[in-house]
Coordinates of C-alpha atoms and ligand atoms in Angstrom, one line a residue:
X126 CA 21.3 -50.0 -21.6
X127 CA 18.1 -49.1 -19.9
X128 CA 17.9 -45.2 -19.3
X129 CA 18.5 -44.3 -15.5
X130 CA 15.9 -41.9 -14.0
X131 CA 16.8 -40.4 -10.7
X132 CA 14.5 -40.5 -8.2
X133 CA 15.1 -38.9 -4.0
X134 CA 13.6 -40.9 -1.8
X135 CA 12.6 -39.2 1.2
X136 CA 10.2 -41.0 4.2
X137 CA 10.4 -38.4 6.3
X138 CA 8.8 -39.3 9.7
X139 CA 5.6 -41.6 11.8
X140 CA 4.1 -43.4 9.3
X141 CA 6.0 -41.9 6.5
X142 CA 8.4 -45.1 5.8
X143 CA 5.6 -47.3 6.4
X144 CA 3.9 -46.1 2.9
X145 CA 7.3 -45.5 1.2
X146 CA 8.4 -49.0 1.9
X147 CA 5.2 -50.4 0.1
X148 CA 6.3 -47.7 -2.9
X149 CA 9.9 -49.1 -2.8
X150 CA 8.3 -52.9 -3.0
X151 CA 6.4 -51.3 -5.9
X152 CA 9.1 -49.5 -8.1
X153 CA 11.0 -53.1 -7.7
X154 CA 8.6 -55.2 -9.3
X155 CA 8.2 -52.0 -12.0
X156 CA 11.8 -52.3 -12.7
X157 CA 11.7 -56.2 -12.9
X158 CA 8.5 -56.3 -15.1
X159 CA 9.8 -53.4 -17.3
X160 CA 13.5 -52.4 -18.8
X161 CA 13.6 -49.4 -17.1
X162 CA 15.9 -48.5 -14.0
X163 CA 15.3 -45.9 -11.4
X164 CA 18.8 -44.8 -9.6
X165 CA 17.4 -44.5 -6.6
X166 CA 18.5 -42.4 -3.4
X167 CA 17.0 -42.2 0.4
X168 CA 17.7 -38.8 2.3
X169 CA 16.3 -37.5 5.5
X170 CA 13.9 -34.9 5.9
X171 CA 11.4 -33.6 8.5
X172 CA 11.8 -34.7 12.4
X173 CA 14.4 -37.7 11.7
X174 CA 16.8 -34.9 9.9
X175 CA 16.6 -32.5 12.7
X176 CA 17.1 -35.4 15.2
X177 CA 20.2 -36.7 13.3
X178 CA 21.8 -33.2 11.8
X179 CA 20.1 -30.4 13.9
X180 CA 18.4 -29.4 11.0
X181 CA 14.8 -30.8 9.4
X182 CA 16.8 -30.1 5.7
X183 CA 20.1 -30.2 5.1
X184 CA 22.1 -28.4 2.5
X185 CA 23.2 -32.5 1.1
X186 CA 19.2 -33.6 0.9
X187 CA 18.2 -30.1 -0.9
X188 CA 21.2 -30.2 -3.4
X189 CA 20.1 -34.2 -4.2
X190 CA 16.2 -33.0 -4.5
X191 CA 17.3 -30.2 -6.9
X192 CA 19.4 -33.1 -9.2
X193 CA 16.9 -35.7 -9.0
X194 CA 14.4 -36.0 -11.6
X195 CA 11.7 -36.7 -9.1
X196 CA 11.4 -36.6 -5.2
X197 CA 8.8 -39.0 -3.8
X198 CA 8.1 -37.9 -0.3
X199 CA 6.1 -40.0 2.7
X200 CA 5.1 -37.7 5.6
X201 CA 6.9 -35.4 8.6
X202 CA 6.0 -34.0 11.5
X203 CA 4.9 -35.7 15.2
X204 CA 4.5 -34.5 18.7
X205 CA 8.0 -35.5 19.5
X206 CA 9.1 -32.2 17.6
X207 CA 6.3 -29.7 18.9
X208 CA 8.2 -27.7 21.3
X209 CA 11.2 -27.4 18.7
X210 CA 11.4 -23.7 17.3
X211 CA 9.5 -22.6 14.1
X212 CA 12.4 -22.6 12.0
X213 CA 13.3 -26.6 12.9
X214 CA 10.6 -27.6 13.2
X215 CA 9.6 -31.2 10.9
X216 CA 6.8 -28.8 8.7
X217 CA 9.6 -26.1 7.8
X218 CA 11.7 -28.6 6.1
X219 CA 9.0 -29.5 3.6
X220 CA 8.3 -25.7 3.3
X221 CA 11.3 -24.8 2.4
X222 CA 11.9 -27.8 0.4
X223 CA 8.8 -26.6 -2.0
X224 CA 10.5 -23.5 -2.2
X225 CA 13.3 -23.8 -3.1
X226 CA 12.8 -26.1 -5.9
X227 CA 10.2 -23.9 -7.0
X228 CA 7.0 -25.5 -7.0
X229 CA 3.8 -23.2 -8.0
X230 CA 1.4 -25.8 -9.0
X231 CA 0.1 -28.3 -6.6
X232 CA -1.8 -30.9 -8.4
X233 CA -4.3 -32.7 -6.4
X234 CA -6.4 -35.7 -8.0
X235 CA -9.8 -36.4 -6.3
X236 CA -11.1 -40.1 -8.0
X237 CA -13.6 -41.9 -6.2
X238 CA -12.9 -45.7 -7.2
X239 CA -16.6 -47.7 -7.1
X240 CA -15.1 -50.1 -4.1
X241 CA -15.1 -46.8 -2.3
X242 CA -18.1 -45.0 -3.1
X243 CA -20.0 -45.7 0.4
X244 CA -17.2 -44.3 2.1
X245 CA -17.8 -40.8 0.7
X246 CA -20.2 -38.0 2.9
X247 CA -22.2 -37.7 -0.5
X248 CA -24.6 -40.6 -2.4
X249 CA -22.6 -43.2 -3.7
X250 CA -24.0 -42.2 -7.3
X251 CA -23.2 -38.8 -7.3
X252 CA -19.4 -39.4 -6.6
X253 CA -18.7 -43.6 -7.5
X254 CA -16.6 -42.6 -10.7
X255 CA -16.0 -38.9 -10.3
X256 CA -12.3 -37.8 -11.3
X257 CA -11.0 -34.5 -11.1
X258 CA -8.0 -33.1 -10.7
X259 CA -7.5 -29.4 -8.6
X260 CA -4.4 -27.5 -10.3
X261 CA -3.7 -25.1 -7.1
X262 CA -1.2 -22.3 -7.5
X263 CA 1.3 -22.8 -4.7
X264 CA 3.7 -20.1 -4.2
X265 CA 2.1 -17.0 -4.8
X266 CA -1.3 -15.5 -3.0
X267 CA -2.7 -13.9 -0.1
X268 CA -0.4 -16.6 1.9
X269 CA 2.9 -14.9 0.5
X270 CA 1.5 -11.4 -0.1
X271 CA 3.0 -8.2 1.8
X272 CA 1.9 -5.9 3.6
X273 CA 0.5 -8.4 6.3
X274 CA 0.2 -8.8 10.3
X275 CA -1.0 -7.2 13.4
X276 CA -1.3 -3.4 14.3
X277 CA -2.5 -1.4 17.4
X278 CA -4.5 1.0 16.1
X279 CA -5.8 2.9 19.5
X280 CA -8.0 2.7 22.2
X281 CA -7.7 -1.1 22.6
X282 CA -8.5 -1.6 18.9
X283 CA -5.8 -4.2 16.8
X284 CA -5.9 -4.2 12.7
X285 CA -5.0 -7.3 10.9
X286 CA -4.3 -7.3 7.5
X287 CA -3.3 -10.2 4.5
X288 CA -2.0 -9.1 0.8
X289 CA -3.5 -10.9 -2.2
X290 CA -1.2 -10.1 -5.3
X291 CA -0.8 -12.2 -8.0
X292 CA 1.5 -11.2 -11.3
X293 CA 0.5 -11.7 -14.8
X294 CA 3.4 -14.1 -15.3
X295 CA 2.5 -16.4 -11.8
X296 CA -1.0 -16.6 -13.2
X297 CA 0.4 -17.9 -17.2
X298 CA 2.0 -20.4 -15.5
X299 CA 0.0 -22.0 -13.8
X300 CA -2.5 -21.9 -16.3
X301 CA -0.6 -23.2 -18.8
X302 CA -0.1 -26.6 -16.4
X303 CA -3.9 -26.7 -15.7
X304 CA -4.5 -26.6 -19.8
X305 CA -1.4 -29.5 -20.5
X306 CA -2.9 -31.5 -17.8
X307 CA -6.4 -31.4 -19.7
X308 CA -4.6 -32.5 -22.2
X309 CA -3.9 -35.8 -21.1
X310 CA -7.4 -36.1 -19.5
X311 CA -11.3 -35.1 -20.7
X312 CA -10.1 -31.5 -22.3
X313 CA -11.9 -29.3 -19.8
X314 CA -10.5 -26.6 -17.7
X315 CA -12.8 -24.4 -15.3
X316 CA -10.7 -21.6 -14.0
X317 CA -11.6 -20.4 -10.4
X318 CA -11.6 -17.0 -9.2
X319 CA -13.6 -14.0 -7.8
X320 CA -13.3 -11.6 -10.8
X321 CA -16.6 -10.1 -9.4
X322 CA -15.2 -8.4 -6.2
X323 CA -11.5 -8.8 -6.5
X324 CA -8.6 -7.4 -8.9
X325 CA -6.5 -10.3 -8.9
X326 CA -9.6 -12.1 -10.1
X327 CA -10.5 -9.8 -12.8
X328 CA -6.3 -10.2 -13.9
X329 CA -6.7 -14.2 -13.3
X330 CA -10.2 -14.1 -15.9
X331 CA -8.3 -11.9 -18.3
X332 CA -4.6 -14.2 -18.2
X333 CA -6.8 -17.3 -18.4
X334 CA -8.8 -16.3 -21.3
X335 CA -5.6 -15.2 -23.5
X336 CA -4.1 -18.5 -22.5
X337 CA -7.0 -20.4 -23.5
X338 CA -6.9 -19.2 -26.5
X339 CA -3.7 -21.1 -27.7
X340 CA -5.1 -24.0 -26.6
X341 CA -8.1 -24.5 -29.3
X342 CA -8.5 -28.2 -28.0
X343 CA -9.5 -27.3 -24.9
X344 CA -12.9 -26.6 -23.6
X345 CA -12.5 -23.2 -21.0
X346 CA -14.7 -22.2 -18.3
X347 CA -14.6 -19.2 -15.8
X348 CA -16.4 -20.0 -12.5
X349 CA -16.6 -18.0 -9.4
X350 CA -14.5 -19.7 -6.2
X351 CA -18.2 -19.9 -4.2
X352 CA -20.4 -21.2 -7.3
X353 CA -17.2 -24.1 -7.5
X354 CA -17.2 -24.5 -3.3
X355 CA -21.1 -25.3 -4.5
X356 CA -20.8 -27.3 -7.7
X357 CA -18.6 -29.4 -6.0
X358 CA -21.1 -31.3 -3.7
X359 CA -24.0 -30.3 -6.1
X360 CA -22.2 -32.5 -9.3
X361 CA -18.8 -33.3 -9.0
X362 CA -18.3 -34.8 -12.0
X363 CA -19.6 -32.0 -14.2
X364 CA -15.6 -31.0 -13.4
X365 CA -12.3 -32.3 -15.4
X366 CA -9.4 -29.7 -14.1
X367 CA -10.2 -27.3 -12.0
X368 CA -7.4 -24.7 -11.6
X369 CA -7.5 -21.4 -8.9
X370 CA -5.7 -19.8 -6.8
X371 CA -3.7 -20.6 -3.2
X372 CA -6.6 -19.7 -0.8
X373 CA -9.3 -20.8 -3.2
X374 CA -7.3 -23.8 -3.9
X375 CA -6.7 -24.7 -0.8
X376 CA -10.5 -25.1 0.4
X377 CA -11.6 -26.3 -2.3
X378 CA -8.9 -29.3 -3.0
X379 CA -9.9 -30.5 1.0
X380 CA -13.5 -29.8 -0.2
X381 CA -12.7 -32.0 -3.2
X382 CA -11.0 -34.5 -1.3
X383 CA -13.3 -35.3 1.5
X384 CA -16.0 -36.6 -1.9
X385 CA -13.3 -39.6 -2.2
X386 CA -14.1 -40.9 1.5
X387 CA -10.5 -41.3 2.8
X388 CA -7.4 -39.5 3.6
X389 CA -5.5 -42.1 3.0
X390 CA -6.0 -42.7 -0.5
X391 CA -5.1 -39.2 -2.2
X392 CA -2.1 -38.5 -3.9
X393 CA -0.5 -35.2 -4.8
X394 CA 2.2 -33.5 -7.0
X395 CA 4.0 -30.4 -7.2
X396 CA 5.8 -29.1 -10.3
X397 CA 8.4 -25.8 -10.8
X398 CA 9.0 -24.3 -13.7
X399 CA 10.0 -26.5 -17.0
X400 CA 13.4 -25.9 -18.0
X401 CA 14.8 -25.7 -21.6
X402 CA 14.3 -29.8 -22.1
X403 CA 10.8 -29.4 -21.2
X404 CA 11.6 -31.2 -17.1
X405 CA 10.3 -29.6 -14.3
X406 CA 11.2 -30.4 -10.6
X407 CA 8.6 -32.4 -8.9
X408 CA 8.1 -33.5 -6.0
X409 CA 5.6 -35.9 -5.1
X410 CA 3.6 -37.1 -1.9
X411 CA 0.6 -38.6 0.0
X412 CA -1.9 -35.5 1.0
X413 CA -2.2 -37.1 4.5
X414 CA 0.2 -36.0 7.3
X415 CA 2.4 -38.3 9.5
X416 CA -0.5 -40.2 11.5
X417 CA 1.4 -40.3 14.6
X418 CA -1.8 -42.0 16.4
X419 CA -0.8 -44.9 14.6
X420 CA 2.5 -44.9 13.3
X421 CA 4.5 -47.9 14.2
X422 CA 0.9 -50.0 14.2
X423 CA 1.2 -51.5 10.7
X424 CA -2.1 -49.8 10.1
X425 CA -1.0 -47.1 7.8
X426 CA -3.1 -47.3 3.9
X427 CA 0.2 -47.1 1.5
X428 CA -2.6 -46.6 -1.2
X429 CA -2.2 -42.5 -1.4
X430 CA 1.8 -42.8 -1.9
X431 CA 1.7 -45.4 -4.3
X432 CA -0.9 -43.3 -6.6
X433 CA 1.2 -40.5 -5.7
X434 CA 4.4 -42.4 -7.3
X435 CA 1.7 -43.2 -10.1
X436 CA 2.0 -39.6 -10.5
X437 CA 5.5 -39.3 -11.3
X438 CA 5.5 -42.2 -13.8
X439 CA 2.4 -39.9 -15.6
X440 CA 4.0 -36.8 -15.3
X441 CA 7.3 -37.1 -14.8
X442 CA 8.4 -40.0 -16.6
X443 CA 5.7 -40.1 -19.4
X444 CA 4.2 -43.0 -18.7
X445 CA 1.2 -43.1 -18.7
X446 CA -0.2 -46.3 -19.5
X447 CA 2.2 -47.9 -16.7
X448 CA 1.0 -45.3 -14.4
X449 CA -2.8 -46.5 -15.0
X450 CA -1.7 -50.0 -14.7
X451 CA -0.7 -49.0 -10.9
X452 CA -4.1 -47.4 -10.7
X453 CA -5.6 -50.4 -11.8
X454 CA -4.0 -52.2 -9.3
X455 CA -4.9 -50.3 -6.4
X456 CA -8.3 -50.6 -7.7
X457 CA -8.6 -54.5 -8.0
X458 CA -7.1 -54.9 -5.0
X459 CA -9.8 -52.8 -3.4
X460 CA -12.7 -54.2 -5.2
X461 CA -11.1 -57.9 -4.5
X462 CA -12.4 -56.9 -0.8
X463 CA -9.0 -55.8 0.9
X464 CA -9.0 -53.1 3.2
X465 CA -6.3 -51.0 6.0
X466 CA -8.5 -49.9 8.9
X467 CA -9.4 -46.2 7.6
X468 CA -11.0 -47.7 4.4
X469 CA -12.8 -50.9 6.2
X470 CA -16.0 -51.5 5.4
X471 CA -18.3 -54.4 6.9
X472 CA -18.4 -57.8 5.2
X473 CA -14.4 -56.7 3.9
X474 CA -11.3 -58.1 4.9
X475 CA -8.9 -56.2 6.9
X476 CA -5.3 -56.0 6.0
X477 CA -1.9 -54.4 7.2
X478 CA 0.2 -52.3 5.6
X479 CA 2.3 -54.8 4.1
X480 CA -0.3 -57.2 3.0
X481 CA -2.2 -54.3 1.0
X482 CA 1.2 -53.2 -0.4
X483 CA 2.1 -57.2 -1.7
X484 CA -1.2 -57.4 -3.2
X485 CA -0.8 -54.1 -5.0
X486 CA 2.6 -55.3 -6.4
X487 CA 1.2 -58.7 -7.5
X488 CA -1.7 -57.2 -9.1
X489 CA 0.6 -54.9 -10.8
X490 CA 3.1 -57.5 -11.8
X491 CA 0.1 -59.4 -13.8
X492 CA -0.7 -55.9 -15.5
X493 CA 2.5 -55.1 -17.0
Ligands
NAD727 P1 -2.7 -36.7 9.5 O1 -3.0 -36.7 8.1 O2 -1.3 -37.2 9.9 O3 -3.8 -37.6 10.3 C1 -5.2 -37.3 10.3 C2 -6.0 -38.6 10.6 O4 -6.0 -39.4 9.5 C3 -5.3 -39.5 11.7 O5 -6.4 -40.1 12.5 C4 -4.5 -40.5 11.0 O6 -4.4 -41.8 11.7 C5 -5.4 -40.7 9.7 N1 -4.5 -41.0 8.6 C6 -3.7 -40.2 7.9 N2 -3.0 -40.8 6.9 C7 -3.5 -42.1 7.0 C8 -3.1 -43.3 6.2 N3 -2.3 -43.3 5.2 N4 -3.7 -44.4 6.6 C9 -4.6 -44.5 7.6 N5 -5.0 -43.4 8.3 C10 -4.4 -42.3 8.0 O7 -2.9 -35.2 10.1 P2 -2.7 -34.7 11.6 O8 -3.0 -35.7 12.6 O9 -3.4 -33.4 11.6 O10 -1.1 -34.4 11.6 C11 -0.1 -35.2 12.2 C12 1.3 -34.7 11.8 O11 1.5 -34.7 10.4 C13 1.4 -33.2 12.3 O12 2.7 -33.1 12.8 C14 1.3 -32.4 11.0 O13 2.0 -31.2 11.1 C15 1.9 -33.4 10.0 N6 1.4 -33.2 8.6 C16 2.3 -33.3 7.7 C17 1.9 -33.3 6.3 C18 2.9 -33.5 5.3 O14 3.9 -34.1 5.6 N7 2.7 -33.1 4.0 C19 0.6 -33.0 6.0 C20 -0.4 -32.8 7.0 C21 0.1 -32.9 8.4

């Protein structure tokens, strides 16, 4: 009997099941190609959940999220849900979603496939090739820190202050997922920070450095947030992981993704904490948003959720030489000259959504 692997499907709104239907196409041909199963279970989050149960998460969608193995997410949000209030709103699902499953490290992949190199704001030779991966910590930071807000303080004068605090233990953690992710790649970890004007960089330096020291196989390096904001357009590929902080990870994952030319080709992860089996929760999705502009259109690229799923099988599952196959895929199908509209290039051919997603799953099928 084939082990089952549960994984929540969740499409989510706009253009959102327009990628995950490519993914679905794609975990079919993976299960007919390979003897594995995925038991395999759609919910609704985001806009279509508040449209259909008031809410943009239920309480059934965040209980099958926290039993699933993985969750593969497409997109929420849209106009239609603009004027709704804060707390119902498409976005708050997904936050609370990440939350409650407990996911500190975002892990953000920026690869820049050679088909796509002249799509990229820098020289094709400085990025064709580059692969790094941004290890962001995702639930701590100035974003979650207290004190914060707004204050009168006299004579027509307001102060505004944010809290950057970070705990021993949510820095370990984090680093410890940065160092297992080198791992699996080129060995190299630069840790981020600003130990020279801040505390909670000097604590980050200190946590990294005893953390790197269990981890003899791994080359570590300390770099300051700006210097990194710098090296990144200067020589990306000097970079293998790159793990920081929420603010600092934020910037500098856009910063990171913007060498790799298009939005819609870059995957994400987030993982929680790993249990007593060594599993963490995941939850895996596309970077981009819901495209409402051209949802419906059949001009959505499924690339980013299909690398995303690619993910999962690496990270997830464990396999990782099934998960470069899909890579692969994506890649020959790019370099074979097919392209959606955000990715199209002159003398290349221009495809829908479903005709890049059946080429992906027929290269894929001869790769397995
Ligand atoms: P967006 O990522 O949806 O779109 C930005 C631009 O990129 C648009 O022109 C869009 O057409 C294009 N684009 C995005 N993904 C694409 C793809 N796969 N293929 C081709 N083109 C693609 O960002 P936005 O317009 O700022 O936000 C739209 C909605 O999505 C908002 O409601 C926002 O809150 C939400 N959003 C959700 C997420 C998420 O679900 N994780 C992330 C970002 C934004």
């Amino acid at each position: 009997m084939p082990i089952a692997r549960k994984l929540l499907v969740l499409p989510g709104d706009g253009i959102g099941s327009e990628v995950i239907d490519q993914v679905c196409r794609v975990i079919k041909i993976y299960e007919e190609y390979r003897a594995i199963s995925f038991d395999t279970k759609n919910g609704l989050v985001g806009g279509v959940s508040y449209d259909e149960l008031g809410t943009p998460l239920s309480d059934e969608t965040l209980n099958d999220a926290l039993e699933a193995d993985a969750v593969l997410l497409g997109a929420v949000g849209g106009v239609k849900w603009d004027n709704v209030e804060r707390q119902h709103r498409p976005e708050a699902g997904l936050l609370r979603l990440r939350k409650e499953m407990g996911l500190f490290a975002n892990l953000r992949p920026a690869t820049c496939l050679p088909a796509l190199a002249g799509s990229s704001s820098l020289k094709s030779e400085l990025v064709s090739g580059l692969d790094l991966l941004i290890v962001r910590e995702l639930t701590g930071g100035v974003y979650f820190g207290e004190p914060r807000g707004i204050t009168d303080i006299g004579g027509g004068e307001k102060r505004a202050i944010d809290t950057q605090i970070y705990t021993s233990n949510e820095i370990r953690r984090v680093l410890h997922v940065a160092m297992e992710m080198a791992r699996k790649r080129e060995k190299k970890v630069h840790s981020v920070e600003k130990a020279n004007v801040m505390e909670t960089g000097v604590l980050w330096r200190q946590i990294a450095t005893s953390v790197g020291e269990g981890y003899s196989d791994i080359a570590l390096e300390h770099m300051y947030a700006d210097n990194c904001a710098m090296q990144l357009v200067r020589n990306p590929k000097q970079f293998d992981v790159i793990v920081t902080d929420n603010l600092f990870g934020d910037l500098l994952s856009d910063c990171a993704a913007m060498l790799t030319g298009s939005l819609g080709m870059l995957p994400s992860a987030s993982l929680g904490e790993e249990d007593s089996f060594g599993r963490r929760k995941a939850l895996y999705e596309p970077v981009h948003g819901s495209a409402p502009d051209i949802a419906g259109q059949g001009k959505a690229n499924p690339i980013a959720t299909i690398l995303s799923f690619a993910m999962c099988l690496r990270y997830t599952f464990d396999l990782d030489e099934d998960a470069k196959a899909l890579e692969q895929a994506c890649a020959d199908v790019l370099d074979a000259g097919l392209r959606t509209a955000d990715i199209m290039q002159e003398g290349k051919t221009l495809v829908s959504t479903e005709e890049i997603g059946e080429e992906v799953c027929l290269a894929f099928g001869k790769l397995l």
